[in-house]
Short mmCIF file of C-alpha atoms in Angstrom, two decimals:
data_model
loop_
_atom_site.label_atom_id
_atom_site.label_comp_id
_atom_site.label_asym_id
_atom_site.label_seq_id
_atom_site.Cartn_x
_atom_site.Cartn_y
_atom_site.Cartn_z
CA MET A 1 74.40 43.79 15.61
CA SER A 2 73.16 41.21 18.00
CA THR A 3 75.30 39.85 20.75
CA VAL A 4 72.81 37.13 21.55
CA PRO A 5 74.50 33.75 21.60
CA LEU A 6 73.67 31.40 18.79
CA SER A 7 70.35 29.66 19.20
CA SER A 8 70.07 26.14 20.50
CA THR A 9 67.29 24.37 18.75
CA GLU A 10 66.91 20.67 17.98
CA ARG A 11 68.74 21.00 14.70
CA THR A 12 71.41 23.47 15.68
CA ARG A 13 72.47 21.28 18.60
CA LEU A 14 75.27 19.27 17.13
CA GLY A 15 74.52 15.63 16.64
CA ARG A 16 78.25 14.63 16.75
CA SER A 17 81.56 16.32 17.38
CA ARG A 18 80.03 18.63 19.93
CA GLU A 19 83.44 19.94 20.87
CA ARG A 20 83.57 21.55 17.39
CA GLY A 21 80.53 23.56 18.10
CA ARG A 22 80.75 27.38 18.65
CA THR A 23 78.15 29.43 20.42
CA ASP A 24 79.66 32.89 19.80
CA ARG A 25 77.65 34.90 17.42
CA ALA A 26 80.82 36.83 16.31
CA GLU A 27 82.22 33.52 15.11
CA LEU A 28 79.11 33.18 12.93
CA TYR A 29 79.65 36.58 11.42
CA ARG A 30 83.33 35.80 10.79
CA VAL A 31 82.53 32.61 8.94
CA LEU A 32 79.87 34.29 6.80
CA ASP A 33 81.95 37.37 6.05
CA ASP A 34 84.88 35.30 4.99
CA GLY A 35 83.05 33.55 2.13
CA ARG A 36 82.08 34.31 -1.41
CA ILE A 37 79.45 31.69 -2.23
CA CYS A 38 77.03 29.67 -0.07
CA HIS A 39 75.26 26.46 -0.65
CA LEU A 40 71.43 26.93 -0.51
CA GLY A 41 69.45 23.82 0.35
CA VAL A 42 65.77 23.75 -0.55
CA VAL A 43 63.12 21.03 -0.80
CA VAL A 44 61.49 20.46 -4.11
CA GLY A 45 58.90 17.70 -4.48
CA GLY A 46 60.00 16.24 -1.16
CA ALA A 47 63.64 15.93 -2.26
CA PRO A 48 66.57 18.14 -1.37
CA ARG A 49 68.32 20.36 -3.84
CA VAL A 50 71.62 22.13 -3.10
CA ILE A 51 72.45 25.18 -5.15
CA PRO A 52 75.62 27.41 -4.97
CA THR A 53 74.76 31.09 -4.88
CA GLY A 54 75.97 34.50 -3.89
CA TYR A 55 75.06 36.14 -0.65
CA GLY A 56 75.60 39.04 1.66
CA ARG A 57 75.07 40.01 5.29
CA ILE A 58 73.65 43.05 6.90
CA GLY A 59 73.46 42.72 10.71
CA ASP A 60 71.52 39.66 11.55
CA THR A 61 70.03 39.20 8.02
CA LEU A 62 71.59 37.05 5.31
CA TYR A 63 70.58 38.12 1.80
CA LEU A 64 70.56 35.55 -1.03
CA HIS A 65 70.82 36.29 -4.69
CA GLY A 66 68.46 34.65 -7.23
CA SER A 67 66.78 35.32 -10.47
CA THR A 68 63.13 35.90 -10.52
CA GLY A 69 61.38 32.62 -11.42
CA ALA A 70 64.37 30.51 -10.51
CA ARG A 71 63.19 27.22 -9.16
CA SER A 72 65.92 27.50 -6.48
CA LEU A 73 63.89 30.11 -4.52
CA MET A 74 60.92 27.90 -3.91
CA SER A 75 61.26 25.41 -1.06
CA GLY A 76 58.49 22.88 -0.47
CA PRO A 77 55.24 23.46 1.45
CA SER A 78 57.09 24.77 4.62
CA GLY A 79 59.37 27.09 2.58
CA GLU A 80 62.20 26.32 4.96
CA VAL A 81 65.89 26.52 3.56
CA CYS A 82 69.29 25.82 4.90
CA VAL A 83 72.18 27.97 3.95
CA THR A 84 75.68 26.59 4.52
CA VAL A 85 79.03 28.36 4.07
CA THR A 86 82.13 26.25 4.43
CA HIS A 87 85.76 27.09 4.43
CA LEU A 88 88.31 24.32 3.92
CA ASP A 89 91.37 25.47 5.95
CA GLY A 90 93.57 22.34 5.93
CA ILE A 91 93.92 18.65 5.05
CA VAL A 92 94.58 16.77 8.27
CA VAL A 93 96.97 13.94 7.48
CA ALA A 94 97.05 11.33 10.22
CA ARG A 95 99.15 8.18 10.68
CA SER A 96 96.01 6.11 10.38
CA ALA A 97 93.62 6.28 7.56
CA PHE A 98 90.78 6.48 10.08
CA HIS A 99 91.94 9.70 11.66
CA HIS A 100 92.29 11.74 8.41
CA SER A 101 90.26 14.69 8.54
CA VAL A 102 89.93 18.37 7.49
CA ASN A 103 90.35 21.59 9.17
CA TYR A 104 87.31 23.83 8.39
CA ARG A 105 84.95 26.42 9.53
CA SER A 106 81.24 25.96 8.57
CA ALA A 107 78.08 27.97 9.33
CA MET A 108 74.64 26.59 8.80
CA VAL A 109 71.59 28.97 8.87
CA PHE A 110 68.00 27.61 9.02
CA GLY A 111 64.70 29.39 8.38
CA VAL A 112 61.96 30.49 6.05
CA PRO A 113 63.28 33.29 3.83
CA ARG A 114 61.30 36.37 3.02
CA PRO A 115 61.33 37.77 -0.60
CA VAL A 116 62.66 41.20 -0.52
CA THR A 117 60.20 43.66 -2.21
CA ASP A 118 61.02 47.05 -0.79
CA PRO A 119 63.30 48.77 -3.45
CA GLY A 120 65.47 50.31 -0.74
CA GLU A 121 66.07 47.06 1.05
CA LYS A 122 66.68 45.38 -2.30
CA LEU A 123 69.27 47.89 -3.27
CA ALA A 124 71.05 47.59 0.09
CA ALA A 125 70.90 43.82 -0.18
CA LEU A 126 72.41 43.87 -3.65
CA GLU A 127 75.12 46.20 -2.42
CA ALA A 128 75.94 43.68 0.27
CA ILE A 129 75.95 40.75 -2.10
CA THR A 130 78.09 42.60 -4.67
CA GLU A 131 80.62 43.83 -2.07
CA ARG A 132 80.92 40.29 -0.72
CA LEU A 133 81.96 39.16 -4.13
CA ALA A 134 84.03 42.12 -5.33
CA PRO A 135 84.92 44.71 -2.63
CA GLY A 136 84.69 48.22 -3.91
CA SER A 137 82.57 47.39 -6.95
CA TRP A 138 79.32 48.92 -5.80
CA SER A 139 80.80 52.46 -5.71
CA ARG A 140 82.38 52.01 -9.16
CA ALA A 141 79.75 50.10 -11.19
CA ARG A 142 76.66 51.42 -12.85
CA LEU A 143 73.94 50.72 -10.32
CA PRO A 144 70.87 48.62 -11.18
CA ASN A 145 68.12 50.44 -13.08
CA ARG A 146 64.50 49.68 -12.52
CA LYS A 147 64.23 46.85 -15.02
CA GLU A 148 67.31 45.14 -13.55
CA LEU A 149 66.01 45.50 -10.03
CA ALA A 150 62.74 43.86 -11.02
CA ALA A 151 64.67 41.04 -12.76
CA THR A 152 66.66 40.23 -9.64
CA ALA A 153 65.04 38.22 -6.86
CA VAL A 154 66.53 38.64 -3.40
CA LEU A 155 65.68 36.54 -0.30
CA ALA A 156 66.21 37.69 3.21
CA LEU A 157 67.01 35.06 5.87
CA SER A 158 67.15 35.81 9.59
CA LEU A 159 70.35 34.59 11.31
CA GLU A 160 68.24 33.68 14.34
CA GLU A 161 68.64 30.00 14.01
CA ALA A 162 72.18 29.15 13.16
CA SER A 163 75.13 27.01 14.07
CA VAL A 164 78.91 27.18 13.58
CA LYS A 165 81.35 24.25 13.55
CA VAL A 166 85.08 24.63 13.51
CA ARG A 167 87.90 22.11 13.43
CA GLN A 168 91.52 23.32 13.60
CA GLY A 169 94.78 21.81 14.77
CA PRO A 170 96.89 18.80 14.15
CA PRO A 171 95.70 15.29 13.64
CA VAL A 172 94.56 13.39 16.72
CA ASP A 173 96.06 9.87 16.28
CA ASP A 174 95.74 6.98 18.59
CA GLU A 175 98.55 6.90 21.20
CA GLU A 176 99.91 3.54 19.87
CA ASP A 177 100.24 4.92 16.29
CA HIS A 178 102.60 7.68 17.32
CA ALA A 179 105.53 5.31 16.89
CA LEU A 180 104.72 4.61 13.28
CA ASP A 181 107.18 5.67 10.61
CA VAL A 182 104.41 7.76 8.90
CA TRP A 183 104.31 11.52 8.33
CA ALA A 184 101.44 13.40 10.04
CA GLY A 185 100.50 16.95 10.04
CA VAL A 186 98.33 19.48 8.26
CA VAL A 187 98.55 20.79 4.72
CA PRO A 188 97.07 24.35 4.90
CA VAL A 189 94.42 25.27 2.30
CA ARG A 190 93.32 28.70 1.36
CA THR A 191 91.49 30.58 -1.32
CA ALA A 192 93.97 32.43 -3.55
CA PHE A 193 93.13 35.38 -5.81
CA GLY A 194 95.17 35.87 -8.93
CA ALA A 195 96.12 39.02 -10.82
CA PRO A 196 93.01 40.61 -12.39
CA VAL A 197 92.48 39.66 -16.09
CA PRO A 198 91.00 42.62 -18.03
CA ASP A 199 87.94 42.18 -20.15
CA PRO A 200 89.11 42.00 -23.79
CA LEU A 201 86.52 44.74 -24.45
CA LEU A 202 87.92 47.00 -21.80
CA ARG A 203 88.65 50.52 -22.97
CA PRO A 204 92.39 51.34 -22.85
CA GLY A 205 93.81 53.18 -19.87
CA ILE A 206 91.49 51.84 -17.09
CA PRO A 207 93.66 50.22 -14.41
CA ALA A 208 92.36 47.43 -12.25
CA PRO A 209 91.14 48.89 -8.92
CA ALA A 210 93.38 48.45 -5.92
CA SER A 211 90.62 46.74 -3.98
CA LEU A 212 90.87 43.86 -6.55
CA THR A 213 94.68 43.63 -6.78
CA SER A 214 95.33 43.67 -3.01
CA TRP A 215 93.55 40.35 -2.30
CA MET B 1 83.53 4.12 -16.85
CA SER B 2 80.37 5.12 -18.45
CA THR B 3 80.40 7.19 -21.60
CA VAL B 4 76.58 7.70 -21.47
CA PRO B 5 75.70 11.46 -21.70
CA LEU B 6 74.31 12.97 -18.53
CA SER B 7 70.75 12.24 -17.76
CA SER B 8 67.98 14.60 -18.60
CA THR B 9 65.29 14.42 -15.94
CA GLU B 10 63.01 17.09 -14.71
CA ARG B 11 65.54 18.31 -12.06
CA THR B 12 68.68 17.96 -14.15
CA ARG B 13 67.28 20.09 -16.93
CA LEU B 14 68.47 23.52 -16.03
CA GLY B 15 65.76 26.03 -15.09
CA ARG B 16 67.77 29.00 -16.03
CA SER B 17 71.09 29.68 -17.82
CA ARG B 18 70.75 26.66 -19.97
CA GLU B 19 73.69 27.66 -22.02
CA ARG B 20 75.79 26.92 -18.91
CA GLY B 21 74.70 23.20 -18.89
CA ARG B 22 77.16 20.43 -19.84
CA THR B 23 76.09 17.09 -21.12
CA ASP B 24 79.45 15.49 -21.21
CA ARG B 25 80.04 12.76 -18.60
CA ALA B 26 83.75 13.38 -18.60
CA GLU B 27 83.01 16.91 -17.42
CA LEU B 28 81.08 15.55 -14.44
CA TYR B 29 84.07 13.38 -13.54
CA ARG B 30 86.42 16.32 -13.86
CA VAL B 31 84.41 18.51 -11.53
CA LEU B 32 84.03 15.72 -8.98
CA ASP B 33 87.73 14.69 -9.19
CA ASP B 34 88.87 18.25 -8.73
CA GLY B 35 87.18 18.79 -5.40
CA ARG B 36 87.86 18.01 -1.72
CA ILE B 37 84.57 18.40 -0.01
CA CYS B 38 80.96 18.22 -1.21
CA HIS B 39 77.78 19.71 0.18
CA LEU B 40 75.33 16.90 1.01
CA GLY B 41 71.67 17.96 1.09
CA VAL B 42 69.19 15.89 3.09
CA VAL B 43 65.63 16.32 4.23
CA VAL B 44 64.96 16.15 8.00
CA GLY B 45 61.48 16.59 9.25
CA GLY B 46 60.40 18.16 5.96
CA ALA B 47 63.22 20.77 6.04
CA PRO B 48 66.46 20.83 4.11
CA ARG B 49 69.85 20.38 5.73
CA VAL B 50 73.15 21.02 3.90
CA ILE B 51 76.27 19.29 5.35
CA PRO B 52 79.86 19.55 4.10
CA THR B 53 81.49 16.17 4.00
CA GLY B 54 84.26 14.16 2.27
CA TYR B 55 83.69 12.03 -0.74
CA GLY B 56 85.37 9.89 -3.40
CA ARG B 57 84.43 8.45 -6.80
CA ILE B 58 84.92 5.06 -8.26
CA GLY B 59 83.56 4.80 -11.73
CA ASP B 60 79.95 5.85 -11.66
CA THR B 61 79.61 5.72 -7.96
CA LEU B 62 80.07 8.55 -5.52
CA TYR B 63 81.02 7.53 -2.01
CA LEU B 64 80.17 9.74 0.92
CA HIS B 65 81.80 9.69 4.33
CA GLY B 66 79.80 9.72 7.48
CA SER B 67 79.85 8.51 11.08
CA THR B 68 77.54 5.84 12.12
CA GLY B 69 74.47 7.32 13.70
CA ALA B 70 75.07 10.77 12.17
CA ARG B 71 71.75 12.47 11.48
CA SER B 72 73.21 13.53 8.22
CA LEU B 73 72.77 10.09 6.74
CA MET B 74 69.05 9.89 7.12
CA SER B 75 67.01 11.78 4.57
CA GLY B 76 63.26 11.98 5.01
CA PRO B 77 60.77 9.33 3.97
CA SER B 78 62.10 9.12 0.34
CA GLY B 79 65.74 8.87 1.28
CA GLU B 80 66.67 11.15 -1.58
CA VAL B 81 69.78 13.28 -1.20
CA CYS B 82 71.49 15.90 -3.49
CA VAL B 83 75.26 16.19 -3.55
CA THR B 84 76.76 19.32 -4.89
CA VAL B 85 80.44 20.04 -5.61
CA THR B 86 81.35 23.60 -6.52
CA HIS B 87 84.62 25.20 -7.61
CA LEU B 88 84.84 28.93 -7.57
CA ASP B 89 87.16 29.82 -10.44
CA GLY B 90 86.80 33.56 -10.67
CA ILE B 91 85.10 36.73 -9.71
CA VAL B 92 83.44 38.29 -12.68
CA VAL B 93 83.66 42.12 -12.35
CA ALA B 94 81.35 43.92 -14.67
CA ARG B 95 80.83 47.62 -15.54
CA SER B 96 77.34 47.31 -14.17
CA ALA B 97 76.37 45.94 -10.77
CA PHE B 98 73.74 43.79 -12.43
CA HIS B 99 76.23 41.81 -14.59
CA HIS B 100 78.65 40.97 -11.73
CA SER B 101 78.95 37.19 -11.60
CA VAL B 102 81.27 34.26 -10.77
CA ASN B 103 83.12 31.82 -12.94
CA TYR B 104 82.54 28.39 -11.55
CA ARG B 105 82.14 24.69 -12.17
CA SER B 106 79.37 22.95 -10.26
CA ALA B 107 78.06 19.33 -10.30
CA MET B 108 74.77 18.12 -8.72
CA VAL B 109 74.02 14.48 -8.11
CA PHE B 110 70.64 13.27 -7.25
CA GLY B 111 69.47 10.02 -5.89
CA VAL B 112 68.76 7.59 -2.98
CA PRO B 113 72.09 6.53 -1.53
CA ARG B 114 72.80 2.94 -0.43
CA PRO B 115 74.59 2.20 2.85
CA VAL B 116 77.83 0.39 2.04
CA THR B 117 77.96 -2.86 4.16
CA ASP B 118 80.32 -5.13 2.17
CA PRO B 119 83.76 -4.82 3.98
CA GLY B 120 85.64 -5.02 0.58
CA GLU B 121 83.45 -2.22 -0.99
CA LYS B 122 83.76 -0.15 2.21
CA LEU B 123 87.56 -0.36 2.16
CA ALA B 124 87.70 0.51 -1.50
CA ALA B 125 85.33 3.49 -0.81
CA LEU B 126 87.38 4.65 2.09
CA GLU B 127 90.55 4.49 -0.01
CA ALA B 128 88.80 6.66 -2.68
CA ILE B 129 87.69 9.17 -0.01
CA THR B 130 91.05 9.37 1.62
CA GLU B 131 93.02 9.66 -1.63
CA ARG B 132 90.66 12.52 -2.77
CA LEU B 133 91.64 14.33 0.43
CA ALA B 134 95.27 13.50 0.70
CA PRO B 135 96.73 11.84 -2.39
CA GLY B 136 99.21 8.98 -1.49
CA SER B 137 97.97 8.68 2.06
CA TRP B 138 96.26 5.31 1.73
CA SER B 139 99.44 3.45 0.93
CA ARG B 140 101.34 5.04 3.78
CA ALA B 141 98.84 5.16 6.61
CA ARG B 142 97.81 2.39 8.99
CA LEU B 143 94.69 1.01 7.37
CA PRO B 144 91.32 0.76 9.27
CA ASN B 145 90.96 -2.09 11.69
CA ARG B 146 87.68 -3.92 12.14
CA LYS B 147 86.44 -1.57 14.94
CA GLU B 148 87.25 1.48 12.87
CA LEU B 149 85.58 0.12 9.80
CA ALA B 150 82.43 -0.64 11.86
CA ALA B 151 82.55 2.89 13.26
CA THR B 152 82.60 4.50 9.77
CA ALA B 153 79.44 4.85 7.73
CA VAL B 154 79.87 5.08 3.98
CA LEU B 155 77.05 5.81 1.57
CA ALA B 156 77.08 4.94 -2.18
CA LEU B 157 75.38 7.26 -4.60
CA SER B 158 74.92 6.39 -8.24
CA LEU B 159 76.07 9.12 -10.73
CA GLU B 160 73.14 8.20 -12.99
CA GLU B 161 71.17 11.37 -12.33
CA ALA B 162 73.47 14.32 -12.36
CA SER B 163 73.96 17.74 -13.95
CA VAL B 164 76.99 20.06 -14.54
CA LYS B 165 76.96 23.80 -14.84
CA VAL B 166 79.93 25.82 -15.89
CA ARG B 167 80.47 29.54 -16.30
CA GLN B 168 83.81 30.79 -17.63
CA GLY B 169 85.10 33.88 -19.35
CA PRO B 170 84.85 37.63 -19.16
CA PRO B 171 81.87 39.65 -18.00
CA VAL B 172 78.95 40.19 -20.36
CA ASP B 173 78.07 43.78 -20.06
CA ASP B 174 75.32 45.64 -21.93
CA GLU B 175 76.67 47.26 -25.15
CA GLU B 176 75.99 50.74 -23.97
CA ASP B 177 77.93 50.22 -20.85
CA HIS B 178 81.21 49.51 -22.72
CA ALA B 179 81.91 53.13 -22.95
CA LEU B 180 81.89 53.62 -19.08
CA ASP B 181 85.01 54.50 -17.32
CA VAL B 182 84.87 51.42 -15.16
CA TRP B 183 87.24 48.51 -14.98
CA ALA B 184 85.84 45.06 -15.98
CA GLY B 185 87.38 41.74 -16.04
CA VAL B 186 87.90 38.59 -13.98
CA VAL B 187 89.80 38.03 -10.78
CA PRO B 188 90.96 34.37 -10.93
CA VAL B 189 90.32 32.27 -7.86
CA ARG B 190 91.88 29.03 -6.91
CA THR B 191 92.46 26.62 -4.05
CA ALA B 192 96.14 26.99 -2.80
CA PHE B 193 97.92 24.41 -0.68
CA GLY B 194 100.62 25.63 1.68
CA ALA B 195 103.73 23.98 2.90
CA PRO B 196 102.85 20.92 5.15
CA VAL B 197 102.90 21.68 8.93
CA PRO B 198 104.23 18.64 10.81
CA ASP B 199 102.20 17.32 13.77
CA PRO B 200 104.02 18.64 17.03
CA LEU B 201 104.04 14.93 18.03
CA LEU B 202 105.77 13.71 14.87
CA ARG B 203 108.85 11.62 15.40
CA PRO B 204 112.01 13.32 14.14
CA GLY B 205 113.41 12.43 10.78
CA ILE B 206 110.08 11.85 8.91
CA PRO B 207 109.88 14.13 5.96
CA ALA B 208 106.64 15.22 4.43
CA PRO B 209 105.74 13.07 1.45
CA ALA B 210 106.26 14.47 -1.98
CA SER B 211 102.65 13.89 -2.87
CA LEU B 212 101.75 16.46 -0.21
CA THR B 213 104.37 18.99 -1.01
CA SER B 214 103.89 19.15 -4.76
CA TRP B 215 100.40 20.48 -4.70
#
């Protein structure tokens, strides 16, 4: 895995809130490996389109899940896409409306994705995508057959050009507002997983795997 | 509030999984009013950029929060943007890797946003955006002064062209896989709010408001 710092290109240099930028590649991996879905931005007919989709990471490659023929996988003449993964970590409640904010971690990846055609790479990519969604599933489930593999489009996107933004901590109010009789602080936000609900068609006597109940 | 069904334009007609489409405008409102952040897609130099940001809704207008001068508010020659709000509701664990999926609700809104310049509309928009983030905050907080209002850019986007996609329910495995000795079902996912953490600088004796503890 690369230890090269995150790239500094025109679009990964942060236009505002520079202090929120992170240049540590490990931080990029953490943000990506903590998410379940990404938002894939493409250009269609000159206009942007933002599609939620599944993804997985192997080293410095992000793999995106798609269906063959899905319009989402074609992005304008340049073929460039932007993949954003965002974690909302807290609602930042300030004494002033102006300083309300959110605590978050967000990664943006830019580039021209490559369709994955090699069956071995495709299988590995699908494993990464499936495991990101449901840890432990790949070793339990029936693996894709040839027809299913052909029906699944996978894109590979290099993590070469990427940026990470993070905001954590309490509100930053104006000094003179500290005297106000108004509560200020952070309401933590997290993604919570409930108890697994069995498929009504599940055969009796098959317990939910520990990897899905320990979330 | 409009009761007109959701539009059917080239890009809101669903390219795949048509059965997941919703044409009820009330469903669009529900998805938007249930979220805290959206992903705003813009085109910069022919390439897409996807930025997480705050938003609010008043009737059939979506208001997006930005900072004056933020690059995120300029979108190519056409000025078109795409705003997507996604709720991950469950991890769909199937008996086959191929049929793994997610339960979700997702709204996409397309259009050319209008910068909000009228001070009255801007205040109302900021109230909607703040209340979406932290219910009850607008009536407690110090409201924006003239300088703060000027420093805050707000975009208005009509909800005229929008689509909603929803997937709920158990996995849909192939008939012949039902006999497999593999657990299948759904792991519910939700956004959880923790106990409010007071700002270290908070004056003593100010309790957290009920609207923030009752989440």
